């Protein structure tokens, strides 16, 4: 069992210039008798994309909730943006969460608020900006996900894909350093999946947001890993990613709460492991 | 086997009580520190207070009326029909007004809060709130608790007033008791301690109804089925607890007021 020393500083690798944005060290979590995660260790580098794959119930979404401090591990340590989040109180966690955003599985939009109020929620609640400045910023981020004309609609009036894009807009409004995506394309048609994937790539490459993605949609995972967004004048285009960009996407396979594989897209595709081959087939 | 079941049941019940007390303390702390959500408090006062007005008016009026009908028959046996006002005012203001209003609020407000917060839990809106840096206790629980705490006594006073009115209509039309006799009997039957009791109790009952609704709602699990279960549990738990709290509170108030 790891000790919980709140006063201990971050480990040396987290205070370096190119420190990992997040670090899990032998994290274990169980609900009653059921072990969800067992000795999970990995790190997430700045500007990189970490993609967690695995079957439903493997514990992928739990990793994101632990990273955000929504859950606490039974043992092990979790560092995010240089702070040890597994020992923090809810009030302390609020300060870390200011630099993070999360897109939940079904969007988790507040159904009594309009799209604009959902997206600008954080700014309306907790910023010095005037109402008109918040509205301007909301229009800007909704424009980024091509939904500016839906600003006054209620979430129930939007399609599934539009709701996910609004959730992305809500998560990015405070310009976070890290964005966590919990199955952002599950249950969507292929064309809508592509538009959500495009937003993830655009955010990562144009706004330098470190992305942590949980999915079991292989096509989306490989698309995000193999494409990059570039500005061409006022237009943004998605092109085949450079070799370096491809290497910046790390895949992690979670199987029954353990890390079964960690490596690049190429290594994943060429793995001889029978389980991985079955998963990829 | 049955021993294990009993131990598990007691452990589960104690855990629920512990979590409920923790929520009450968290709400208490959040109510006296920044940030405050005044707009949400006003919104909840509107939903809990004005929204429950119709049901409270109807409950109060017909309770007063039926009390006059029933007690009129009994009082007749002793030739004490003119004292009907005294009986109605004492019953309504001390006991029936606070308890019936609280039970109506348990059904309307407690269930509504549990269903609303429960839906927010199962659709991850509560997690989204936390992820956006907003404390759900401050944003959702405190405004509801304050609204319940403020509005329950006000609604009780309204229920008492229309109850006396209902009794007056029956006394006048069915029992043939003169208005002046009825209203002077109402006033004579009341002591200031009774009024205090009728005013103090609803503060506690309002607090209990709303905190139970919030607690059950925030601990919802198991999808839409879980929301239904939470709603039922909130109504059952708050109704029973209202009656229990009313009993102990009445005993306590009698010991200090009389």
Short mmCIF file of C-alpha atoms in Angstrom, two decimals:
data_model
loop_
_atom_site.label_atom_id
_atom_site.label_comp_id
_atom_site.label_asym_id
_atom_site.label_seq_id
_atom_site.Cartn_x
_atom_site.Cartn_y
_atom_site.Cartn_z
CA UNK A 1 0.00 0.00 0.00
CA UNK A 2 1.47 3.38 -1.02
CA UNK A 3 1.84 6.04 1.65
CA UNK A 4 -0.21 9.22 1.34
CA UNK A 5 2.16 12.04 2.19
CA UNK A 6 0.42 15.27 1.18
CA UNK A 7 3.42 17.39 2.00
CA UNK A 8 5.78 15.46 -0.29
CA UNK A 9 6.80 17.41 -3.39
CA UNK A 10 6.32 16.14 -6.94
CA UNK A 11 8.80 13.51 -8.18
CA UNK A 12 11.86 14.80 -10.00
CA UNK A 13 10.57 13.91 -13.47
CA UNK A 14 7.51 16.12 -12.97
CA UNK A 15 9.41 19.31 -12.25
CA UNK A 16 11.62 19.05 -15.32
CA UNK A 17 10.96 21.29 -18.31
CA UNK A 18 9.41 18.51 -20.38
CA UNK A 19 7.72 16.87 -17.43
CA UNK A 20 4.78 14.57 -18.01
CA UNK A 21 1.40 16.23 -17.75
CA UNK A 22 0.08 13.23 -15.83
CA UNK A 23 1.71 10.33 -14.07
CA UNK A 24 0.05 7.21 -12.65
CA UNK A 25 2.25 5.12 -10.37
CA UNK A 26 1.01 1.65 -9.40
CA UNK A 27 -2.60 2.81 -9.08
CA UNK A 28 -5.09 0.29 -7.75
CA UNK A 29 -8.82 0.82 -7.27
CA UNK A 30 -11.56 -1.59 -6.24
CA UNK A 31 -15.29 -1.15 -5.62
CA UNK A 32 -16.19 -3.60 -2.85
CA UNK A 33 -14.87 -6.98 -4.04
CA UNK A 34 -14.46 -5.94 -7.69
CA UNK A 35 -10.99 -4.75 -8.67
CA UNK A 36 -11.31 -2.08 -11.36
CA UNK A 37 -7.63 -1.13 -11.79
CA UNK A 38 -4.61 -3.08 -10.60
CA UNK A 39 -1.11 -1.57 -10.44
CA UNK A 40 -1.64 0.75 -13.39
CA UNK A 41 1.43 2.80 -14.28
CA UNK A 42 1.83 5.21 -17.21
CA UNK A 43 2.58 8.83 -18.00
CA UNK A 44 1.16 11.40 -20.41
CA UNK A 45 3.59 13.77 -22.14
CA UNK A 46 2.85 17.42 -22.95
CA UNK A 47 1.21 17.83 -26.37
CA UNK A 48 0.93 14.08 -26.85
CA UNK A 49 -2.16 11.98 -27.32
CA UNK A 50 -2.69 9.06 -24.99
CA UNK A 51 -5.29 6.62 -26.27
CA UNK A 52 -6.74 4.02 -23.93
CA UNK A 53 -8.28 1.03 -25.63
CA UNK A 54 -10.07 -1.90 -24.11
CA UNK A 55 -13.32 -3.76 -23.85
CA UNK A 56 -16.32 -2.25 -22.04
CA UNK A 57 -15.87 -2.48 -18.27
CA UNK A 58 -12.08 -2.81 -18.52
CA UNK A 59 -11.58 0.28 -16.36
CA UNK A 60 -10.73 2.85 -19.06
CA UNK A 61 -13.20 5.57 -18.00
CA UNK A 62 -12.14 5.12 -14.38
CA UNK A 63 -8.64 6.27 -15.36
CA UNK A 64 -10.03 9.61 -16.56
CA UNK A 65 -12.09 10.06 -13.39
CA UNK A 66 -9.02 9.35 -11.26
CA UNK A 67 -6.99 11.84 -13.27
CA UNK A 68 -9.61 14.51 -12.66
CA UNK A 69 -9.89 13.61 -8.97
CA UNK A 70 -13.54 12.53 -9.28
CA UNK A 71 -12.47 9.21 -7.75
CA UNK A 72 -9.66 8.39 -5.32
CA UNK A 73 -7.43 5.34 -5.73
CA UNK A 74 -7.09 2.72 -2.99
CA UNK A 75 -3.32 2.76 -3.43
CA UNK A 76 -0.69 4.27 -5.71
CA UNK A 77 -0.03 7.89 -6.60
CA UNK A 78 -1.42 10.17 -9.29
CA UNK A 79 0.30 13.38 -10.38
CA UNK A 80 -1.39 15.84 -12.72
CA UNK A 81 0.24 19.10 -13.83
CA UNK A 82 2.84 18.77 -11.10
CA UNK A 83 0.26 18.25 -8.32
CA UNK A 84 -0.44 15.05 -6.45
CA UNK A 85 -4.19 14.77 -6.94
CA UNK A 86 -4.91 11.51 -5.11
CA UNK A 87 -4.46 13.15 -1.71
CA UNK A 88 -6.11 16.49 -2.45
CA UNK A 89 -9.33 17.76 -0.95
CA UNK A 90 -12.21 18.73 -3.26
CA UNK A 91 -11.37 22.42 -2.78
CA UNK A 92 -7.71 21.85 -3.74
CA UNK A 93 -8.76 19.78 -6.74
CA UNK A 94 -10.85 22.68 -8.07
CA UNK A 95 -7.62 24.59 -8.72
CA UNK A 96 -6.11 21.70 -10.72
CA UNK A 97 -9.35 21.21 -12.66
CA UNK A 98 -9.15 24.83 -13.84
CA UNK A 99 -6.46 23.64 -16.26
CA UNK A 100 -8.30 20.53 -17.37
CA UNK A 101 -11.40 19.76 -19.38
CA UNK A 102 -13.40 16.60 -19.77
CA UNK A 103 -15.80 15.43 -22.44
CA UNK A 104 -18.14 12.87 -20.90
CA UNK A 105 -19.49 9.78 -22.62
CA UNK A 106 -22.93 11.15 -23.51
CA UNK A 107 -21.84 14.79 -23.35
CA UNK A 108 -23.35 15.32 -19.86
CA UNK A 109 -24.76 18.68 -20.92
CA UNK A 110 -26.97 20.47 -18.39
CA UNK A 111 -30.37 19.89 -19.95
CA UNK A 112 -32.06 22.92 -18.37
CA UNK A 113 -29.48 25.33 -19.82
CA UNK A 114 -29.10 26.48 -23.43
CA UNK A 115 -26.11 25.49 -25.54
CA UNK A 116 -24.54 28.91 -24.92
CA UNK A 117 -25.09 28.67 -21.15
CA UNK A 118 -23.64 25.16 -21.14
CA UNK A 119 -20.54 26.19 -23.05
CA UNK A 120 -20.03 29.37 -21.04
CA UNK A 121 -20.96 27.74 -17.69
CA UNK A 122 -17.48 28.00 -16.21
CA UNK A 123 -17.08 31.63 -17.27
CA UNK A 124 -20.55 32.67 -16.08
CA UNK A 125 -19.88 30.98 -12.72
CA UNK A 126 -16.34 31.94 -12.03
CA UNK A 127 -14.70 34.70 -14.04
CA UNK A 128 -14.35 38.47 -14.07
CA UNK A 129 -15.54 38.72 -17.67
CA UNK A 130 -18.66 40.73 -18.44
CA UNK A 131 -21.71 38.96 -19.86
CA UNK A 132 -21.00 40.30 -23.35
CA UNK A 133 -17.36 39.15 -23.16
CA UNK A 134 -18.47 35.68 -22.08
CA UNK A 135 -20.99 35.57 -24.94
CA UNK A 136 -18.23 36.57 -27.37
CA UNK A 137 -15.97 33.78 -26.12
CA UNK A 138 -18.84 31.28 -26.26
CA UNK A 139 -19.54 32.26 -29.88
CA UNK A 140 -15.83 31.86 -30.64
CA UNK A 141 -15.57 28.30 -29.30
CA UNK A 142 -18.91 27.29 -30.78
CA UNK A 143 -17.56 28.61 -34.10
CA UNK A 144 -14.50 26.39 -33.61
CA UNK A 145 -16.77 23.32 -33.47
CA UNK A 146 -19.03 24.76 -36.21
CA UNK A 147 -22.12 25.12 -34.02
CA UNK A 148 -22.34 28.90 -33.59
CA UNK A 149 -25.91 29.06 -34.95
CA UNK A 150 -27.16 26.72 -32.19
CA UNK A 151 -26.15 28.97 -29.30
CA UNK A 152 -29.69 29.61 -28.02
CA UNK A 153 -31.05 26.10 -28.45
CA UNK A 154 -31.55 23.60 -25.65
CA UNK A 155 -29.37 20.46 -25.78
CA UNK A 156 -32.48 18.33 -26.40
CA UNK A 157 -32.90 20.06 -29.76
CA UNK A 158 -29.47 18.86 -30.96
CA UNK A 159 -28.39 15.57 -32.52
CA UNK A 160 -26.07 13.16 -30.67
CA UNK A 161 -23.01 14.35 -32.61
CA UNK A 162 -23.83 18.01 -32.07
CA UNK A 163 -24.18 17.38 -28.32
CA UNK A 164 -20.71 15.80 -28.22
CA UNK A 165 -19.28 18.80 -30.06
CA UNK A 166 -20.98 21.17 -27.62
CA UNK A 167 -19.41 19.12 -24.81
CA UNK A 168 -16.01 19.59 -26.48
CA UNK A 169 -16.68 23.34 -26.75
CA UNK A 170 -17.63 23.46 -23.04
CA UNK A 171 -14.47 21.60 -22.08
CA UNK A 172 -12.19 23.89 -24.13
CA UNK A 173 -13.68 27.28 -23.18
CA UNK A 174 -11.12 27.99 -20.47
CA UNK A 175 -8.24 26.96 -22.75
CA UNK A 176 -7.24 23.92 -20.67
CA UNK A 177 -3.83 22.30 -20.88
CA UNK A 178 -5.26 18.79 -20.80
CA UNK A 179 -8.47 17.47 -22.33
CA UNK A 180 -9.91 14.12 -21.34
CA UNK A 181 -12.31 12.42 -23.76
CA UNK A 182 -14.48 9.58 -22.47
CA UNK A 183 -15.68 7.59 -25.49
CA UNK A 184 -16.53 10.74 -27.46
CA UNK A 185 -17.69 8.85 -30.57
CA UNK A 186 -19.53 5.87 -29.09
CA UNK A 187 -23.00 5.44 -30.58
CA UNK A 188 -22.48 7.96 -33.39
CA UNK A 189 -22.67 7.33 -37.14
CA UNK A 190 -19.36 7.23 -39.10
CA UNK A 191 -19.71 10.75 -40.55
CA UNK A 192 -20.45 12.29 -37.14
CA UNK A 193 -17.56 10.29 -35.62
CA UNK A 194 -15.29 11.85 -38.20
CA UNK A 195 -16.41 15.37 -37.30
CA UNK A 196 -15.78 14.71 -33.59
CA UNK A 197 -12.35 13.19 -34.37
CA UNK A 198 -11.55 16.27 -36.44
CA UNK A 199 -12.32 18.55 -33.47
CA UNK A 200 -10.04 16.48 -31.23
CA UNK A 201 -7.17 16.69 -33.73
CA UNK A 202 -7.73 20.44 -34.28
CA UNK A 203 -7.67 21.14 -30.55
CA UNK A 204 -4.54 19.09 -30.03
CA UNK A 205 -2.56 20.59 -32.91
CA UNK A 206 -3.84 24.16 -33.09
CA UNK A 207 -4.31 24.86 -29.39
CA UNK A 208 -1.53 22.56 -28.10
CA UNK A 209 -3.85 20.67 -25.83
CA UNK A 210 -2.61 17.39 -24.40
CA UNK A 211 -5.28 14.79 -25.15
CA UNK A 212 -6.21 11.68 -23.22
CA UNK A 213 -8.74 9.61 -25.09
CA UNK A 214 -10.67 6.58 -23.95
CA UNK A 215 -12.40 4.58 -26.65
CA UNK A 216 -13.07 1.15 -28.05
CA UNK A 217 -13.61 2.57 -31.54
CA UNK A 218 -10.36 1.56 -33.23
CA UNK A 219 -11.08 3.49 -36.40
CA UNK A 220 -11.35 6.75 -34.48
CA UNK A 221 -8.27 6.01 -32.39
CA UNK A 222 -6.12 5.36 -35.46
CA UNK A 223 -7.59 8.34 -37.31
CA UNK A 224 -6.65 10.70 -34.45
CA UNK A 225 -3.19 9.15 -34.19
CA UNK A 226 -2.47 9.33 -37.92
CA UNK A 227 -3.73 12.83 -38.76
CA UNK A 228 -2.69 16.32 -37.89
CA UNK A 229 -4.35 19.72 -38.31
CA UNK A 230 -2.60 22.56 -40.13
CA UNK A 231 -3.61 26.14 -40.77
CA UNK A 232 -3.69 27.09 -44.42
CA UNK A 233 -4.45 30.81 -44.33
CA UNK A 234 -7.88 31.08 -42.71
CA UNK A 235 -8.68 27.45 -43.45
CA UNK A 236 -7.80 24.48 -41.29
CA UNK A 237 -6.96 21.26 -43.07
CA UNK A 238 -6.39 17.76 -41.80
CA UNK A 239 -3.46 15.95 -43.40
CA UNK A 240 -1.56 12.71 -42.87
CA UNK A 241 0.49 13.17 -39.70
CA UNK A 242 4.26 13.51 -39.85
CA UNK A 243 6.35 10.66 -38.46
CA UNK A 244 7.05 12.66 -35.30
CA UNK A 245 3.35 13.40 -34.77
CA UNK A 246 2.47 9.74 -35.20
CA UNK A 247 5.04 8.88 -32.53
CA UNK A 248 3.42 11.39 -30.17
CA UNK A 249 0.30 9.21 -30.02
CA UNK A 250 0.69 6.48 -27.43
CA UNK A 251 -1.71 3.57 -27.22
CA UNK A 252 -2.48 1.77 -23.98
CA UNK A 253 -4.54 -1.41 -23.89
CA UNK A 254 -6.40 -1.98 -20.61
CA UNK A 255 -7.43 -5.56 -19.97
CA UNK A 256 -9.24 -6.52 -16.77
CA UNK A 257 -7.86 -3.49 -14.95
CA UNK A 258 -4.22 -4.02 -15.99
CA UNK A 259 -2.07 -2.38 -18.65
CA UNK A 260 -1.83 -5.16 -21.24
CA UNK A 261 0.08 -3.09 -23.84
CA UNK A 262 1.71 0.31 -24.19
CA UNK A 263 3.27 1.58 -27.36
CA UNK A 264 2.83 3.32 -30.70
CA UNK A 265 0.19 2.64 -33.34
CA UNK A 266 2.75 0.68 -35.36
CA UNK A 267 3.70 -1.49 -32.37
CA UNK A 268 0.04 -2.09 -31.60
CA UNK A 269 -0.73 -3.14 -35.16
CA UNK A 270 2.26 -5.50 -35.27
CA UNK A 271 1.85 -7.02 -31.82
CA UNK A 272 1.89 -10.82 -31.70
CA UNK A 273 -0.26 -10.88 -28.56
CA UNK A 274 -3.32 -13.05 -29.19
CA UNK A 275 -5.69 -10.78 -27.22
CA UNK A 276 -4.52 -7.65 -29.07
CA UNK A 277 -4.85 -9.40 -32.41
CA UNK A 278 -8.40 -10.45 -31.53
CA UNK A 279 -9.23 -6.91 -30.39
CA UNK A 280 -7.83 -5.38 -33.58
CA UNK A 281 -9.44 -7.91 -35.93
CA UNK B 1 -27.03 -16.63 7.19
CA UNK B 2 -29.75 -14.41 8.68
CA UNK B 3 -27.10 -13.00 11.06
CA UNK B 4 -24.97 -11.93 8.09
CA UNK B 5 -27.97 -10.35 6.47
CA UNK B 6 -28.73 -8.38 9.63
CA UNK B 7 -25.11 -7.21 9.95
CA UNK B 8 -25.08 -6.11 6.31
CA UNK B 9 -28.39 -4.29 6.78
CA UNK B 10 -27.14 -2.44 9.88
CA UNK B 11 -23.85 -1.56 8.15
CA UNK B 12 -25.73 -0.21 5.14
CA UNK B 13 -28.13 1.78 7.32
CA UNK B 14 -25.24 3.27 9.33
CA UNK B 15 -23.42 4.19 6.13
CA UNK B 16 -26.54 5.98 4.86
CA UNK B 17 -26.85 7.91 8.14
CA UNK B 18 -23.15 8.78 8.05
CA UNK B 19 -23.37 10.06 4.47
CA UNK B 20 -26.55 12.00 5.29
CA UNK B 21 -24.89 13.70 8.26
CA UNK B 22 -21.83 14.49 6.14
CA UNK B 23 -24.04 16.08 3.49
CA UNK B 24 -25.81 18.18 6.15
CA UNK B 25 -22.47 19.42 7.52
CA UNK B 26 -21.13 20.10 4.02
CA UNK B 27 -24.29 22.07 3.20
CA UNK B 28 -23.98 23.97 6.49
CA UNK B 29 -20.35 24.88 5.74
CA UNK B 30 -21.18 25.88 2.15
CA UNK B 31 -24.11 28.04 3.31
CA UNK B 32 -21.79 30.29 5.34
CA UNK B 33 -18.88 30.60 2.90
CA UNK B 34 -18.37 31.94 -0.61
CA UNK B 35 -19.44 31.58 -3.38
CA UNK B 36 -23.18 32.02 -2.82
CA UNK B 37 -25.73 31.28 -5.50
CA UNK B 38 -28.46 33.83 -4.74
CA UNK B 39 -30.16 33.37 -8.11
CA UNK B 40 -30.44 29.63 -7.53
CA UNK B 41 -31.87 30.24 -4.04
CA UNK B 42 -34.54 32.56 -5.46
CA UNK B 43 -35.32 30.04 -8.21
CA UNK B 44 -35.77 27.26 -5.64
CA UNK B 45 -37.93 29.49 -3.42
CA UNK B 46 -40.16 29.94 -6.44
CA UNK B 47 -40.21 26.19 -7.26
CA UNK B 48 -40.55 24.90 -3.70
CA UNK B 49 -42.66 27.73 -2.27
CA UNK B 50 -44.94 29.08 -4.96
CA UNK B 51 -45.01 25.75 -6.78
CA UNK B 52 -46.40 23.99 -3.70
CA UNK B 53 -48.94 26.67 -2.88
CA UNK B 54 -51.92 25.03 -4.61
CA UNK B 55 -51.48 21.66 -2.95
CA UNK B 56 -50.93 23.27 0.46
CA UNK B 57 -54.01 25.51 0.07
CA UNK B 58 -56.21 22.54 -0.84
CA UNK B 59 -54.80 20.35 1.94
CA UNK B 60 -55.16 23.05 4.58
CA UNK B 61 -58.66 24.08 3.53
CA UNK B 62 -60.17 20.59 3.42
CA UNK B 63 -58.41 19.47 6.60
CA UNK B 64 -59.92 22.44 8.48
CA UNK B 65 -63.32 21.76 6.93
CA UNK B 66 -63.39 18.05 7.71
CA UNK B 67 -62.12 18.72 11.23
CA UNK B 68 -65.09 21.05 11.78
CA UNK B 69 -67.52 18.46 10.46
CA UNK B 70 -66.16 15.64 12.61
CA UNK B 71 -65.63 17.61 15.79
CA UNK B 72 -69.04 19.29 15.42
CA UNK B 73 -70.74 15.91 15.76
CA UNK B 74 -68.71 14.95 18.82
CA UNK B 75 -69.08 18.34 20.51
CA UNK B 76 -72.84 18.16 20.00
CA UNK B 77 -72.98 15.23 22.42
CA UNK B 78 -71.77 17.57 25.16
CA UNK B 79 -73.65 20.62 23.95
CA UNK B 80 -70.32 22.24 23.20
CA UNK B 81 -70.80 23.07 19.51
CA UNK B 82 -69.72 26.75 19.93
CA UNK B 83 -66.25 25.54 20.97
CA UNK B 84 -65.58 24.08 17.53
CA UNK B 85 -63.23 26.98 16.66
CA UNK B 86 -61.08 26.31 19.70
CA UNK B 87 -60.64 22.67 18.67
CA UNK B 88 -59.78 23.51 15.08
CA UNK B 89 -57.25 26.22 15.93
CA UNK B 90 -55.46 24.06 18.49
CA UNK B 91 -55.30 21.03 16.18
CA UNK B 92 -54.37 22.91 13.02
CA UNK B 93 -51.77 25.29 14.40
CA UNK B 94 -50.01 22.94 16.79
CA UNK B 95 -50.05 19.72 14.81
CA UNK B 96 -52.00 19.23 11.62
CA UNK B 97 -50.81 22.35 9.81
CA UNK B 98 -47.06 21.65 10.20
CA UNK B 99 -47.30 17.88 9.70
CA UNK B 100 -49.69 17.84 6.74
CA UNK B 101 -47.80 20.63 5.01
CA UNK B 102 -44.56 18.71 5.57
CA UNK B 103 -46.08 15.50 4.22
CA UNK B 104 -47.37 17.32 1.14
CA UNK B 105 -43.91 18.82 0.61
CA UNK B 106 -42.33 15.36 1.02
CA UNK B 107 -44.50 14.11 -1.82
CA UNK B 108 -44.06 17.08 -4.08
CA UNK B 109 -40.67 18.61 -3.27
CA UNK B 110 -38.74 15.65 -1.82
CA UNK B 111 -39.58 13.44 -4.79
CA UNK B 112 -38.86 16.22 -7.28
CA UNK B 113 -35.44 16.93 -5.80
CA UNK B 114 -34.50 13.24 -5.66
CA UNK B 115 -35.60 12.71 -9.27
CA UNK B 116 -33.82 15.82 -10.55
CA UNK B 117 -30.52 15.18 -8.76
CA UNK B 118 -30.77 11.45 -9.46
CA UNK B 119 -31.11 12.11 -13.20
CA UNK B 120 -28.14 14.46 -13.02
CA UNK B 121 -26.07 11.73 -11.34
CA UNK B 122 -26.90 8.99 -13.85
CA UNK B 123 -26.31 11.29 -16.85
CA UNK B 124 -22.95 12.37 -15.32
CA UNK B 125 -24.06 16.00 -15.02
CA UNK B 126 -22.92 16.03 -11.38
CA UNK B 127 -19.48 14.76 -12.45
CA UNK B 128 -19.47 17.41 -15.20
CA UNK B 129 -20.23 20.10 -12.60
CA UNK B 130 -17.28 18.94 -10.50
CA UNK B 131 -15.07 18.73 -13.58
CA UNK B 132 -15.99 22.35 -14.36
CA UNK B 133 -14.85 23.36 -10.89
CA UNK B 134 -18.30 23.85 -9.32
CA UNK B 135 -19.16 22.25 -6.00
CA UNK B 136 -22.51 20.42 -6.41
CA UNK B 137 -23.30 20.93 -2.72
CA UNK B 138 -23.01 24.72 -3.06
CA UNK B 139 -24.73 24.91 -6.42
CA UNK B 140 -27.52 22.35 -5.97
CA UNK B 141 -27.96 21.38 -2.32
CA UNK B 142 -27.59 24.69 -0.46
CA UNK B 143 -30.18 26.64 -2.55
CA UNK B 144 -32.71 23.82 -2.10
CA UNK B 145 -32.06 23.51 1.64
CA UNK B 146 -32.37 27.26 2.18
CA UNK B 147 -35.55 27.40 0.11
CA UNK B 148 -37.06 24.47 2.04
CA UNK B 149 -36.00 25.97 5.36
CA UNK B 150 -37.57 29.34 4.51
CA UNK B 151 -40.68 28.20 2.64
CA UNK B 152 -41.91 25.33 4.81
CA UNK B 153 -42.87 27.65 7.75
CA UNK B 154 -44.47 30.15 5.36
CA UNK B 155 -46.50 27.43 3.67
CA UNK B 156 -47.49 26.08 7.09
CA UNK B 157 -48.85 29.48 8.12
CA UNK B 158 -50.80 29.58 4.85
CA UNK B 159 -52.16 26.05 5.49
CA UNK B 160 -53.17 27.04 9.02
CA UNK B 161 -54.95 30.17 7.77
CA UNK B 162 -56.95 28.38 5.09
CA UNK B 163 -57.63 25.52 7.53
CA UNK B 164 -59.26 27.97 9.95
CA UNK B 165 -61.14 29.43 6.99
CA UNK B 166 -62.38 25.98 5.94
CA UNK B 167 -63.50 25.32 9.52
CA UNK B 168 -65.27 28.67 9.62
CA UNK B 169 -67.23 27.92 6.42
CA UNK B 170 -68.40 24.56 7.81
CA UNK B 171 -69.13 26.05 11.25
CA UNK B 172 -71.22 28.76 9.61
CA UNK B 173 -73.07 26.73 6.99
CA UNK B 174 -73.36 23.24 8.49
CA UNK B 175 -73.05 23.66 12.24
CA UNK B 176 -74.90 27.01 12.37
CA UNK B 177 -72.27 28.57 14.65
CA UNK B 178 -72.12 32.38 14.38
CA UNK B 179 -68.97 33.91 12.89
CA UNK B 180 -68.20 35.95 16.00
CA UNK B 181 -68.55 32.89 18.22
CA UNK B 182 -66.30 30.83 15.94
CA UNK B 183 -63.46 33.38 15.66
CA UNK B 184 -63.47 34.30 19.36
CA UNK B 185 -63.33 30.57 20.12
CA UNK B 186 -60.38 30.24 17.71
CA UNK B 187 -58.46 32.94 19.56
CA UNK B 188 -59.42 31.67 23.01
CA UNK B 189 -58.20 28.19 22.19
CA UNK B 190 -54.71 29.39 21.34
CA UNK B 191 -51.82 30.07 23.70
CA UNK B 192 -48.71 31.85 22.53
CA UNK B 193 -46.76 28.64 23.17
CA UNK B 194 -48.97 26.87 20.61
CA UNK B 195 -48.15 29.49 18.03
CA UNK B 196 -44.44 29.15 18.74
CA UNK B 197 -44.69 25.40 18.39
CA UNK B 198 -46.51 25.75 15.06
CA UNK B 199 -43.85 28.14 13.78
CA UNK B 200 -40.71 26.37 15.03
CA UNK B 201 -41.54 22.85 13.87
CA UNK B 202 -41.79 23.59 10.11
CA UNK B 203 -38.20 24.95 10.02
CA UNK B 204 -36.91 21.53 11.07
CA UNK B 205 -39.38 19.61 8.93
CA UNK B 206 -38.52 21.67 5.83
CA UNK B 207 -34.81 21.06 6.44
CA UNK B 208 -35.36 17.30 6.85
CA UNK B 209 -37.49 16.94 3.69
CA UNK B 210 -35.04 18.76 1.42
CA UNK B 211 -31.84 17.26 2.83
CA UNK B 212 -33.27 13.73 2.53
CA UNK B 213 -34.33 14.46 -1.07
CA UNK B 214 -30.83 15.77 -1.88
CA UNK B 215 -29.07 12.90 -0.11
CA UNK B 216 -31.12 10.19 -1.83
CA UNK B 217 -30.83 11.95 -5.20
CA UNK B 218 -27.06 12.37 -5.03
CA UNK B 219 -26.59 8.69 -4.08
CA UNK B 220 -28.63 7.41 -7.03
CA UNK B 221 -27.14 4.56 -9.02
CA UNK B 222 -28.42 2.18 -11.65
CA UNK B 223 -29.70 4.30 -14.54
CA UNK B 224 -33.32 5.34 -15.01
CA UNK B 225 -34.54 2.47 -12.82
CA UNK B 226 -32.32 3.88 -10.08
CA UNK B 227 -33.93 7.32 -10.48
CA UNK B 228 -37.37 5.78 -9.96
CA UNK B 229 -36.14 3.92 -6.90
CA UNK B 230 -34.52 7.08 -5.51
CA UNK B 231 -37.76 9.05 -5.95
CA UNK B 232 -39.80 6.44 -4.07
CA UNK B 233 -37.16 6.14 -1.34
CA UNK B 234 -37.05 9.91 -0.87
CA UNK B 235 -40.82 10.16 -0.39
CA UNK B 236 -41.02 7.17 1.96
CA UNK B 237 -37.97 8.18 4.00
CA UNK B 238 -38.88 11.85 4.32
CA UNK B 239 -42.54 11.09 5.21
CA UNK B 240 -41.52 8.67 7.96
CA UNK B 241 -38.76 10.94 9.25
CA UNK B 242 -41.16 13.92 9.28
CA UNK B 243 -43.47 12.01 11.64
CA UNK B 244 -40.59 10.85 13.85
CA UNK B 245 -38.97 14.30 14.01
CA UNK B 246 -42.38 15.83 14.71
CA UNK B 247 -42.86 13.53 17.72
CA UNK B 248 -39.46 14.23 19.30
CA UNK B 249 -39.62 17.92 18.49
CA UNK B 250 -43.09 18.20 20.04
CA UNK B 251 -41.85 16.48 23.21
CA UNK B 252 -38.85 18.79 23.35
CA UNK B 253 -40.90 21.95 22.70
CA UNK B 254 -43.50 20.97 25.32
CA UNK B 255 -40.71 20.54 27.86
CA UNK B 256 -39.23 23.99 27.19
CA UNK B 257 -42.33 26.05 26.30
CA UNK B 258 -44.91 24.90 28.82
#
